[in-house]
Amino acid sequence: YYDCDPTSHKLKDNPGKSLKEIGEKEAKSFNMDFDEFVGPEEIRKLVDVNAEEYRCFFILKYKNKSAIVRTFMDMIYWPTEDEIAAALNRLVETPPKIGFVTSEIERGPFSEKLRDYKGLACDITFRHSLMNQGFDFDTLSLDKPIQPGYAALVLADPRVPFQQEALERIGKYIDEGGNLMVMTEPDRREVVKPVLDKLGITQRNGLLIQPSTRYSSDLVFNYMTTVAKNLSPQYARKFSRWTRCFGDTSFKVALPGASALEWRSNGFVVEPLLVTNEKLSWNRTAAIDNDSLQLSIKKLPGDEMGTFVTALKMHRMVNGKEQRVIVAGDADYLTRPGSHQALVEGRGDRYNDTYAFWCLSYFSYGKFPANTLKNEPLDNKFHAGLGAVTLQKAILIWIIPGVMAIGCMIILIRRKRK
């Protein structure tokens, strides 16, 4: 098809020309038949190309359902087996819908603001966003009853206190077995306290500190537990490959400005996901200003030492179904700009993206993203002993260069004779 955004430079670079005339010019420059392209009026009847940012994509249809398979802004460009399988899965299964509560100024899945989660949730140009792996997203207000059908509700850093009616609706949702993800910041402890009390969770007073010469002192690198590494079979396979191929043995998630979590028995099975290193970090209970956090902070006599849990998952059976809950003492680790920069710089928090992805995927009970794992190949190792080195040296240094030299001599002699 041919179409473009009304603000596109294509229109500005071709003043006075219609979109069709510009399309004909573009097709000619690429030596393509313009008659093979569908015009704006026709394509807009089939799909909202504005929502797809006028990019290249495929539409799959089955019975009364349709799914979009996108191309992406990376070196691969084309959809891989994972993205195609996710689209096919949407045609035969009910896709999981994650609802973000927004009535208390929580963070959301659609905004591109640095505090929000569009990169993880709904960035159509990023192949590892949850939307491109089959998920749906929605926002809702607790001013109205919570409608059924959500795979999970997300309370991401509420900033104003909940109304009593809103707390009652959250409590009813939890009692009925609804899945929930709660993320909070240390300075909003009192705001989220009523919800955490319902779950039997306590957000410990204080701020976790890990002094560094490169980062601010409130950026704490947390180690993933075995439970976190096994949130899904696909995630467990990734850890195996990262260890085998890159030699990684410690997998860390960076939490900027986090608090520790504690829990009591409340009918849930509780399992830590992220824990701090007692030798590198501690809990500062005294007040501290942001400017001081930019320095390498030293311990105070009142600081609390030990290993602290910063994220955990909970589960129990309610009405014959497993209820799943994830709670984190930080809300910034899901924002993509920080973790994307870490990938570029090779920082220790380069696992933020994948960890956040599989935390939200946990609520699909293994149905999304599609499991495309295959058996590991048997011939995945190569052994070379000292005895083989002499032979390899002879082949690589003498035999192969010698064959190349003889070949070149033959070519040059034949050319001279002609």
Short mmCIF file of C-alpha atoms in Angstrom, two decimals:
data_model
loop_
_atom_site.label_atom_id
_atom_site.label_comp_id
_atom_site.label_asym_id
_atom_site.label_seq_id
_atom_site.Cartn_x
_atom_site.Cartn_y
_atom_site.Cartn_z
CA TYR A 1 0.00 0.00 0.00
CA TYR A 2 1.03 3.63 -0.19
CA ASP A 3 0.11 6.20 2.44
CA CYS A 4 1.94 8.50 4.85
CA ASP A 5 1.52 10.65 7.90
CA PRO A 6 0.12 14.15 7.13
CA THR A 7 3.27 15.65 8.70
CA SER A 8 5.65 13.49 6.62
CA HIS A 9 8.59 15.15 4.88
CA LYS A 10 7.45 13.41 1.68
CA LEU A 11 4.61 15.91 1.41
CA LYS A 12 6.84 18.87 2.26
CA ASP A 13 9.50 17.80 -0.26
CA ASN A 14 6.89 17.59 -3.05
CA PRO A 15 4.78 20.77 -2.79
CA GLY A 16 1.72 20.86 -5.00
CA LYS A 17 1.74 17.12 -5.71
CA SER A 18 -0.98 14.72 -4.62
CA LEU A 19 -0.24 11.63 -2.54
CA LYS A 20 -0.80 9.47 -5.61
CA GLU A 21 1.69 11.47 -7.66
CA ILE A 22 4.25 11.20 -4.88
CA GLY A 23 3.60 7.45 -4.70
CA GLU A 24 4.15 7.06 -8.46
CA LYS A 25 7.42 8.97 -8.17
CA GLU A 26 8.60 6.74 -5.28
CA ALA A 27 7.64 3.56 -7.12
CA LYS A 28 9.53 4.67 -10.20
CA SER A 29 12.66 5.42 -8.16
CA PHE A 30 12.59 1.83 -6.86
CA ASN A 31 11.75 0.41 -10.30
CA MET A 32 8.45 -1.01 -9.02
CA ASP A 33 5.02 -1.28 -10.65
CA PHE A 34 2.80 1.32 -9.00
CA ASP A 35 -0.35 -0.58 -10.03
CA GLU A 36 0.56 -3.28 -7.49
CA PHE A 37 0.00 -0.90 -4.59
CA VAL A 38 -3.28 -0.31 -2.75
CA GLY A 39 -4.26 3.34 -2.24
CA PRO A 40 -4.99 5.13 1.06
CA GLU A 41 -8.78 4.81 0.81
CA GLU A 42 -8.65 1.06 0.27
CA ILE A 43 -6.03 0.23 2.89
CA ARG A 44 -7.79 2.29 5.58
CA LYS A 45 -10.88 0.13 5.13
CA LEU A 46 -8.80 -2.91 6.05
CA VAL A 47 -6.64 -1.63 8.91
CA ASP A 48 -5.78 1.52 10.85
CA VAL A 49 -2.43 2.30 9.22
CA ASN A 50 -2.05 5.37 11.41
CA ALA A 51 -1.97 3.12 14.50
CA GLU A 52 0.72 1.07 12.74
CA GLU A 53 2.70 4.27 12.06
CA TYR A 54 2.44 3.66 8.28
CA ARG A 55 4.97 0.84 8.55
CA CYS A 56 5.20 -2.50 6.74
CA PHE A 57 3.19 -5.32 8.30
CA PHE A 58 1.19 -8.46 7.57
CA ILE A 59 -2.44 -9.19 8.46
CA LEU A 60 -3.38 -12.76 9.36
CA LYS A 61 -7.07 -13.71 9.34
CA TYR A 62 -8.78 -16.81 10.68
CA LYS A 63 -12.56 -17.12 10.95
CA ASN A 64 -13.70 -13.85 12.56
CA LYS A 65 -10.31 -12.94 14.05
CA SER A 66 -7.33 -11.06 12.68
CA ALA A 67 -3.79 -10.47 13.95
CA ILE A 68 -0.97 -8.22 12.80
CA VAL A 69 2.59 -9.40 12.27
CA ARG A 70 4.95 -6.43 12.19
CA THR A 71 8.41 -5.62 10.91
CA PHE A 72 10.87 -4.02 13.32
CA MET A 73 13.54 -1.38 13.62
CA ASP A 74 16.49 -3.71 14.16
CA MET A 75 19.03 -5.57 12.03
CA ILE A 76 16.71 -8.55 11.51
CA TYR A 77 13.78 -6.35 10.38
CA TRP A 78 11.49 -9.28 9.48
CA PRO A 79 9.35 -11.09 12.10
CA THR A 80 10.92 -14.24 13.47
CA GLU A 81 9.26 -17.46 14.52
CA ASP A 82 8.36 -15.99 17.93
CA GLU A 83 6.40 -13.05 16.50
CA ILE A 84 4.65 -15.19 13.88
CA ALA A 85 3.73 -17.80 16.50
CA ALA A 86 2.40 -15.05 18.80
CA ALA A 87 0.09 -13.79 16.03
CA LEU A 88 -1.13 -17.31 15.23
CA ASN A 89 -1.69 -17.89 18.94
CA ARG A 90 -3.94 -14.81 19.08
CA LEU A 91 -6.13 -16.33 16.36
CA VAL A 92 -6.86 -19.51 18.32
CA GLU A 93 -6.55 -18.36 21.94
CA THR A 94 -7.96 -15.45 23.94
CA PRO A 95 -5.03 -13.03 24.25
CA PRO A 96 -4.19 -11.97 27.82
CA LYS A 97 -5.20 -8.40 28.63
CA ILE A 98 -3.15 -6.52 31.21
CA GLY A 99 -5.05 -3.64 32.86
CA PHE A 100 -3.12 -0.66 34.24
CA VAL A 101 -4.95 1.26 36.97
CA THR A 102 -4.61 5.02 36.35
CA SER A 103 -7.05 6.72 38.74
CA GLU A 104 -4.27 7.46 41.30
CA ILE A 105 -1.84 8.90 38.71
CA GLU A 106 -0.14 5.54 38.29
CA ARG A 107 2.28 4.78 35.47
CA GLY A 108 0.75 3.51 32.23
CA PRO A 109 1.53 1.34 29.18
CA PHE A 110 0.87 3.83 26.36
CA SER A 111 2.78 7.00 27.23
CA GLU A 112 6.33 7.64 26.01
CA LYS A 113 7.21 9.55 29.19
CA LEU A 114 10.33 8.24 30.90
CA ARG A 115 8.35 7.07 33.93
CA ASP A 116 5.91 4.98 31.85
CA TYR A 117 6.15 1.57 30.24
CA LYS A 118 5.41 1.91 26.53
CA GLY A 119 8.79 0.43 25.57
CA LEU A 120 8.03 -2.77 27.44
CA ALA A 121 4.31 -2.94 26.73
CA CYS A 122 3.20 -1.33 23.46
CA ASP A 123 6.14 -0.19 21.35
CA ILE A 124 5.19 -1.60 17.92
CA THR A 125 8.72 -1.08 16.56
CA PHE A 126 10.34 -3.21 19.32
CA ARG A 127 9.96 -6.93 18.63
CA HIS A 128 10.28 -7.85 22.32
CA SER A 129 7.48 -5.59 23.51
CA LEU A 130 4.63 -7.60 25.00
CA MET A 131 2.19 -6.34 22.35
CA ASN A 132 4.28 -7.99 19.63
CA GLN A 133 4.27 -11.21 21.66
CA GLY A 134 0.47 -11.44 21.73
CA PHE A 135 -0.62 -9.33 24.73
CA ASP A 136 -3.34 -6.67 24.91
CA PHE A 137 -3.23 -3.64 27.22
CA ASP A 138 -5.86 -1.38 28.70
CA THR A 139 -6.18 1.34 31.32
CA LEU A 140 -8.94 1.53 33.90
CA SER A 141 -10.14 3.72 36.74
CA LEU A 142 -11.18 2.46 40.14
CA ASP A 143 -14.03 4.98 40.05
CA LYS A 144 -15.95 2.14 38.38
CA PRO A 145 -16.22 -1.58 39.21
CA ILE A 146 -13.39 -3.73 37.84
CA GLN A 147 -14.67 -5.58 34.79
CA PRO A 148 -13.84 -9.28 34.40
CA GLY A 149 -11.49 -10.52 31.71
CA TYR A 150 -8.15 -9.11 32.83
CA ALA A 151 -5.21 -11.50 33.00
CA ALA A 152 -3.82 -9.16 35.68
CA LEU A 153 -4.16 -5.67 37.11
CA VAL A 154 -1.08 -3.47 37.50
CA LEU A 155 -0.76 -0.87 40.26
CA ALA A 156 2.38 0.95 39.19
CA ASP A 157 3.52 3.60 41.65
CA PRO A 158 0.23 5.20 42.77
CA ARG A 159 0.90 8.78 43.78
CA VAL A 160 -2.29 9.86 45.58
CA PRO A 161 -4.18 7.96 48.32
CA PHE A 162 -6.86 5.48 47.31
CA GLN A 163 -10.48 6.35 48.01
CA GLN A 164 -12.27 3.91 50.30
CA GLU A 165 -14.46 2.73 47.44
CA ALA A 166 -11.38 2.03 45.32
CA LEU A 167 -9.77 0.01 48.13
CA GLU A 168 -12.94 -2.04 48.47
CA ARG A 169 -12.88 -2.83 44.76
CA ILE A 170 -9.23 -3.88 44.90
CA GLY A 171 -9.94 -6.00 47.99
CA LYS A 172 -12.86 -7.72 46.26
CA TYR A 173 -10.71 -8.34 43.17
CA ILE A 174 -7.99 -9.96 45.32
CA ASP A 175 -10.47 -12.04 47.32
CA GLU A 176 -12.00 -13.39 44.11
CA GLY A 177 -8.59 -14.62 42.91
CA GLY A 178 -7.58 -11.86 40.49
CA ASN A 179 -3.92 -11.63 39.48
CA LEU A 180 -2.10 -8.49 40.55
CA MET A 181 1.23 -6.71 40.09
CA VAL A 182 2.13 -3.96 42.54
CA MET A 183 5.16 -1.66 42.18
CA THR A 184 5.90 1.17 44.56
CA GLU A 185 8.58 3.70 45.44
CA PRO A 186 10.05 4.36 48.92
CA ASP A 187 8.53 7.85 49.17
CA ARG A 188 5.01 6.53 48.38
CA ARG A 189 5.03 3.93 51.14
CA GLU A 190 1.88 5.20 52.86
CA VAL A 191 -0.08 5.44 49.60
CA VAL A 192 0.23 1.77 48.73
CA LYS A 193 0.21 0.47 52.33
CA PRO A 194 -3.53 -0.47 52.39
CA VAL A 195 -3.10 -2.72 49.33
CA LEU A 196 0.09 -4.34 50.65
CA ASP A 197 -1.57 -4.92 54.04
CA LYS A 198 -4.29 -6.85 52.23
CA LEU A 199 -1.58 -9.08 50.72
CA GLY A 200 0.37 -9.47 53.96
CA ILE A 201 3.33 -7.46 52.63
CA THR A 202 5.23 -4.70 54.45
CA GLN A 203 7.40 -2.14 52.71
CA ARG A 204 10.35 -1.64 55.03
CA ASN A 205 11.23 1.89 56.11
CA GLY A 206 14.33 3.31 54.50
CA LEU A 207 16.12 3.40 51.16
CA LEU A 208 18.50 0.75 49.86
CA ILE A 209 22.02 2.05 49.22
CA GLN A 210 24.87 0.67 47.10
CA PRO A 211 27.76 3.18 46.82
CA SER A 212 29.43 3.44 43.43
CA THR A 213 31.90 5.67 41.59
CA ARG A 214 29.90 5.35 38.36
CA TYR A 215 26.25 5.45 39.42
CA SER A 216 24.20 7.23 42.05
CA SER A 217 24.25 5.48 45.41
CA ASP A 218 20.56 4.51 45.29
CA LEU A 219 21.06 2.34 42.19
CA VAL A 220 21.12 -1.12 43.73
CA PHE A 221 22.03 -4.22 41.70
CA ASN A 222 19.80 -7.09 42.79
CA TYR A 223 20.51 -10.74 42.10
CA MET A 224 17.84 -12.91 40.50
CA THR A 225 16.90 -15.95 42.51
CA THR A 226 16.44 -19.42 41.05
CA VAL A 227 12.69 -18.78 41.13
CA ALA A 228 13.12 -15.65 38.99
CA LYS A 229 15.28 -17.51 36.48
CA ASN A 230 12.55 -20.12 36.08
CA LEU A 231 9.55 -17.83 35.53
CA SER A 232 9.15 -19.69 32.22
CA PRO A 233 10.94 -22.47 30.28
CA GLN A 234 11.99 -19.93 27.66
CA TYR A 235 13.58 -17.70 30.29
CA ALA A 236 15.41 -20.63 31.87
CA ARG A 237 16.81 -21.58 28.44
CA LYS A 238 18.10 -18.02 27.97
CA PHE A 239 20.07 -18.20 31.23
CA SER A 240 21.58 -21.51 30.19
CA ARG A 241 22.72 -20.03 26.88
CA TRP A 242 24.02 -16.79 28.43
CA THR A 243 26.12 -18.83 30.86
CA ARG A 244 27.41 -21.17 28.17
CA CYS A 245 28.08 -18.56 25.48
CA PHE A 246 29.09 -15.46 27.47
CA GLY A 247 30.27 -16.93 30.75
CA ASP A 248 27.69 -14.99 32.79
CA THR A 249 27.14 -16.47 36.23
CA SER A 250 25.50 -13.62 38.16
CA PHE A 251 22.36 -12.09 36.69
CA LYS A 252 21.44 -8.71 38.12
CA VAL A 253 18.52 -6.31 37.81
CA ALA A 254 19.14 -2.65 38.63
CA LEU A 255 16.59 -0.95 40.87
CA PRO A 256 17.07 2.84 41.12
CA GLY A 257 15.59 3.97 44.42
CA ALA A 258 14.19 0.80 45.98
CA SER A 259 12.90 -0.35 49.34
CA ALA A 260 12.99 -3.78 50.96
CA LEU A 261 9.93 -6.00 51.35
CA GLU A 262 8.86 -8.23 54.23
CA TRP A 263 5.89 -10.58 54.49
CA ARG A 264 3.81 -12.53 56.94
CA SER A 265 1.71 -15.65 56.50
CA ASN A 266 -1.49 -14.71 54.68
CA GLY A 267 -2.52 -17.82 52.78
CA PHE A 268 -0.04 -17.21 49.95
CA VAL A 269 3.10 -19.12 49.07
CA VAL A 270 5.75 -16.38 48.90
CA GLU A 271 8.97 -16.71 46.86
CA PRO A 272 11.63 -13.99 46.52
CA LEU A 273 12.56 -12.91 42.98
CA LEU A 274 15.25 -10.29 43.63
CA VAL A 275 17.64 -10.03 46.59
CA THR A 276 20.46 -7.65 47.48
CA ASN A 277 24.06 -8.52 48.28
CA GLU A 278 24.71 -7.97 51.98
CA LYS A 279 28.38 -7.17 51.28
CA LEU A 280 27.62 -4.40 48.78
CA SER A 281 24.42 -2.71 49.93
CA TRP A 282 22.48 -1.78 53.05
CA ASN A 283 19.27 -0.05 54.15
CA ARG A 284 19.54 3.64 55.04
CA THR A 285 16.78 4.52 57.51
CA ALA A 286 17.84 8.14 58.03
CA ALA A 287 16.59 10.81 55.65
CA ILE A 288 18.87 11.65 52.72
CA ASP A 289 18.56 14.24 49.97
CA ASN A 290 18.94 13.57 46.24
CA ASP A 291 22.14 15.58 45.90
CA SER A 292 23.89 13.40 48.45
CA LEU A 293 22.84 10.28 46.51
CA GLN A 294 25.09 11.38 43.66
CA LEU A 295 28.09 10.80 45.94
CA SER A 296 29.59 7.55 47.15
CA ILE A 297 27.81 7.27 50.50
CA LYS A 298 29.42 5.76 53.57
CA LYS A 299 27.66 3.65 56.20
CA LEU A 300 26.11 5.21 59.28
CA PRO A 301 25.78 3.51 62.68
CA GLY A 302 21.99 3.35 62.24
CA ASP A 303 22.08 1.69 58.82
CA GLU A 304 20.60 -1.81 58.60
CA MET A 305 22.82 -4.56 57.21
CA GLY A 306 21.77 -7.84 55.66
CA THR A 307 20.28 -9.39 52.54
CA PHE A 308 17.01 -7.72 51.57
CA VAL A 309 14.24 -8.90 49.27
CA THR A 310 13.18 -6.23 46.77
CA ALA A 311 10.73 -8.23 44.63
CA LEU A 312 8.69 -11.36 45.26
CA LYS A 313 5.95 -13.46 43.76
CA MET A 314 2.99 -14.96 45.59
CA HIS A 315 0.50 -17.64 44.62
CA ARG A 316 -2.41 -19.57 46.09
CA MET A 317 -5.45 -21.53 44.91
CA VAL A 318 -8.77 -19.62 44.79
CA ASN A 319 -11.90 -21.27 43.39
CA GLY A 320 -9.86 -23.95 41.65
CA LYS A 321 -7.52 -21.46 39.94
CA GLU A 322 -4.00 -20.39 40.83
CA GLN A 323 -3.91 -16.73 41.80
CA ARG A 324 -0.63 -14.99 40.98
CA VAL A 325 0.77 -11.78 42.51
CA ILE A 326 4.09 -9.96 42.01
CA VAL A 327 5.21 -7.14 44.30
CA ALA A 328 8.30 -4.95 43.78
CA GLY A 329 9.81 -2.24 45.97
CA ASP A 330 10.67 -0.15 42.90
CA ALA A 331 8.74 1.01 39.84
CA ASP A 332 11.56 2.29 37.64
CA TYR A 333 13.10 -1.03 36.63
CA LEU A 334 10.38 -1.62 34.01
CA THR A 335 11.06 1.62 32.17
CA ARG A 336 12.91 0.78 29.00
CA PRO A 337 15.20 3.82 28.50
CA GLY A 338 17.44 2.85 31.41
CA SER A 339 17.72 -0.83 30.53
CA HIS A 340 18.13 -0.07 26.81
CA GLN A 341 21.07 2.19 27.63
CA ALA A 342 22.49 -0.62 29.73
CA LEU A 343 22.43 -2.93 26.72
CA VAL A 344 24.39 -0.38 24.73
CA GLU A 345 26.91 0.31 27.47
CA GLY A 346 27.24 -3.29 28.61
CA ARG A 347 26.26 -2.37 32.16
CA GLY A 348 25.37 -4.87 34.85
CA ASP A 349 21.65 -4.04 34.61
CA ARG A 350 21.35 -5.36 31.06
CA TYR A 351 18.87 -8.00 32.22
CA ASN A 352 16.21 -5.46 33.24
CA ASP A 353 14.37 -5.76 29.93
CA THR A 354 14.04 -9.52 29.90
CA TYR A 355 13.24 -9.76 33.61
CA ALA A 356 10.43 -7.19 33.35
CA PHE A 357 9.11 -8.93 30.22
CA TRP A 358 8.81 -12.33 31.90
CA CYS A 359 7.33 -10.87 35.08
CA LEU A 360 4.30 -9.66 33.12
CA SER A 361 4.28 -12.83 31.00
CA TYR A 362 3.92 -14.81 34.23
CA PHE A 363 0.21 -13.91 34.29
CA SER A 364 -0.55 -15.77 31.02
CA TYR A 365 0.14 -19.18 32.63
CA GLY A 366 2.60 -20.13 29.90
CA LYS A 367 0.29 -19.47 26.93
CA PHE A 368 1.93 -16.20 25.86
CA PRO A 369 4.44 -15.61 24.47
CA ALA A 370 4.25 -18.75 22.35
CA ASN A 371 6.71 -21.45 23.37
CA THR A 372 8.92 -22.04 20.34
CA LEU A 373 11.69 -23.91 22.16
CA LYS A 374 13.36 -26.78 20.34
CA ASN A 375 15.67 -29.48 21.62
CA GLU A 376 19.25 -28.31 21.94
CA PRO A 377 21.44 -29.73 19.11
CA LEU A 378 23.74 -32.58 20.08
CA ASP A 379 26.76 -31.25 18.15
CA ASN A 380 27.11 -28.09 20.19
CA LYS A 381 30.62 -28.66 21.51
CA PHE A 382 34.07 -28.82 19.92
CA HIS A 383 37.00 -30.39 21.74
CA ALA A 384 40.62 -29.88 20.67
CA GLY A 385 43.48 -31.43 22.59
CA LEU A 386 47.17 -30.49 22.46
CA GLY A 387 47.82 -33.30 19.99
CA ALA A 388 45.53 -31.68 17.44
CA VAL A 389 47.22 -28.27 17.68
CA THR A 390 50.32 -29.36 15.69
CA LEU A 391 48.17 -30.69 12.85
CA GLN A 392 45.95 -27.58 12.84
CA LYS A 393 49.05 -25.36 12.80
CA ALA A 394 50.46 -27.20 9.79
CA ILE A 395 47.15 -26.98 7.92
CA LEU A 396 46.50 -23.30 8.66
CA ILE A 397 50.08 -21.95 8.36
CA TRP A 398 51.60 -24.14 5.63
CA ILE A 399 49.16 -26.27 3.66
CA ILE A 400 46.32 -23.77 3.01
CA PRO A 401 48.65 -20.81 2.22
CA GLY A 402 50.72 -23.15 0.03
CA VAL A 403 47.67 -24.24 -1.97
CA MET A 404 46.68 -20.58 -2.36
CA ALA A 405 50.21 -19.64 -3.53
CA ILE A 406 50.33 -22.45 -6.11
CA GLY A 407 46.88 -21.46 -7.38
CA CYS A 408 47.99 -17.85 -7.77
CA MET A 409 51.18 -18.93 -9.61
CA ILE A 410 49.15 -21.01 -12.06
CA ILE A 411 46.79 -18.12 -12.77
CA LEU A 412 49.66 -15.65 -13.30
CA ILE A 413 51.59 -18.04 -15.60
CA ARG A 414 48.49 -18.72 -17.70
CA ARG A 415 47.85 -15.00 -18.02
CA LYS A 416 51.49 -14.34 -19.05
CA ARG A 417 51.26 -16.96 -21.81
CA LYS A 418 48.21 -15.25 -23.23
#
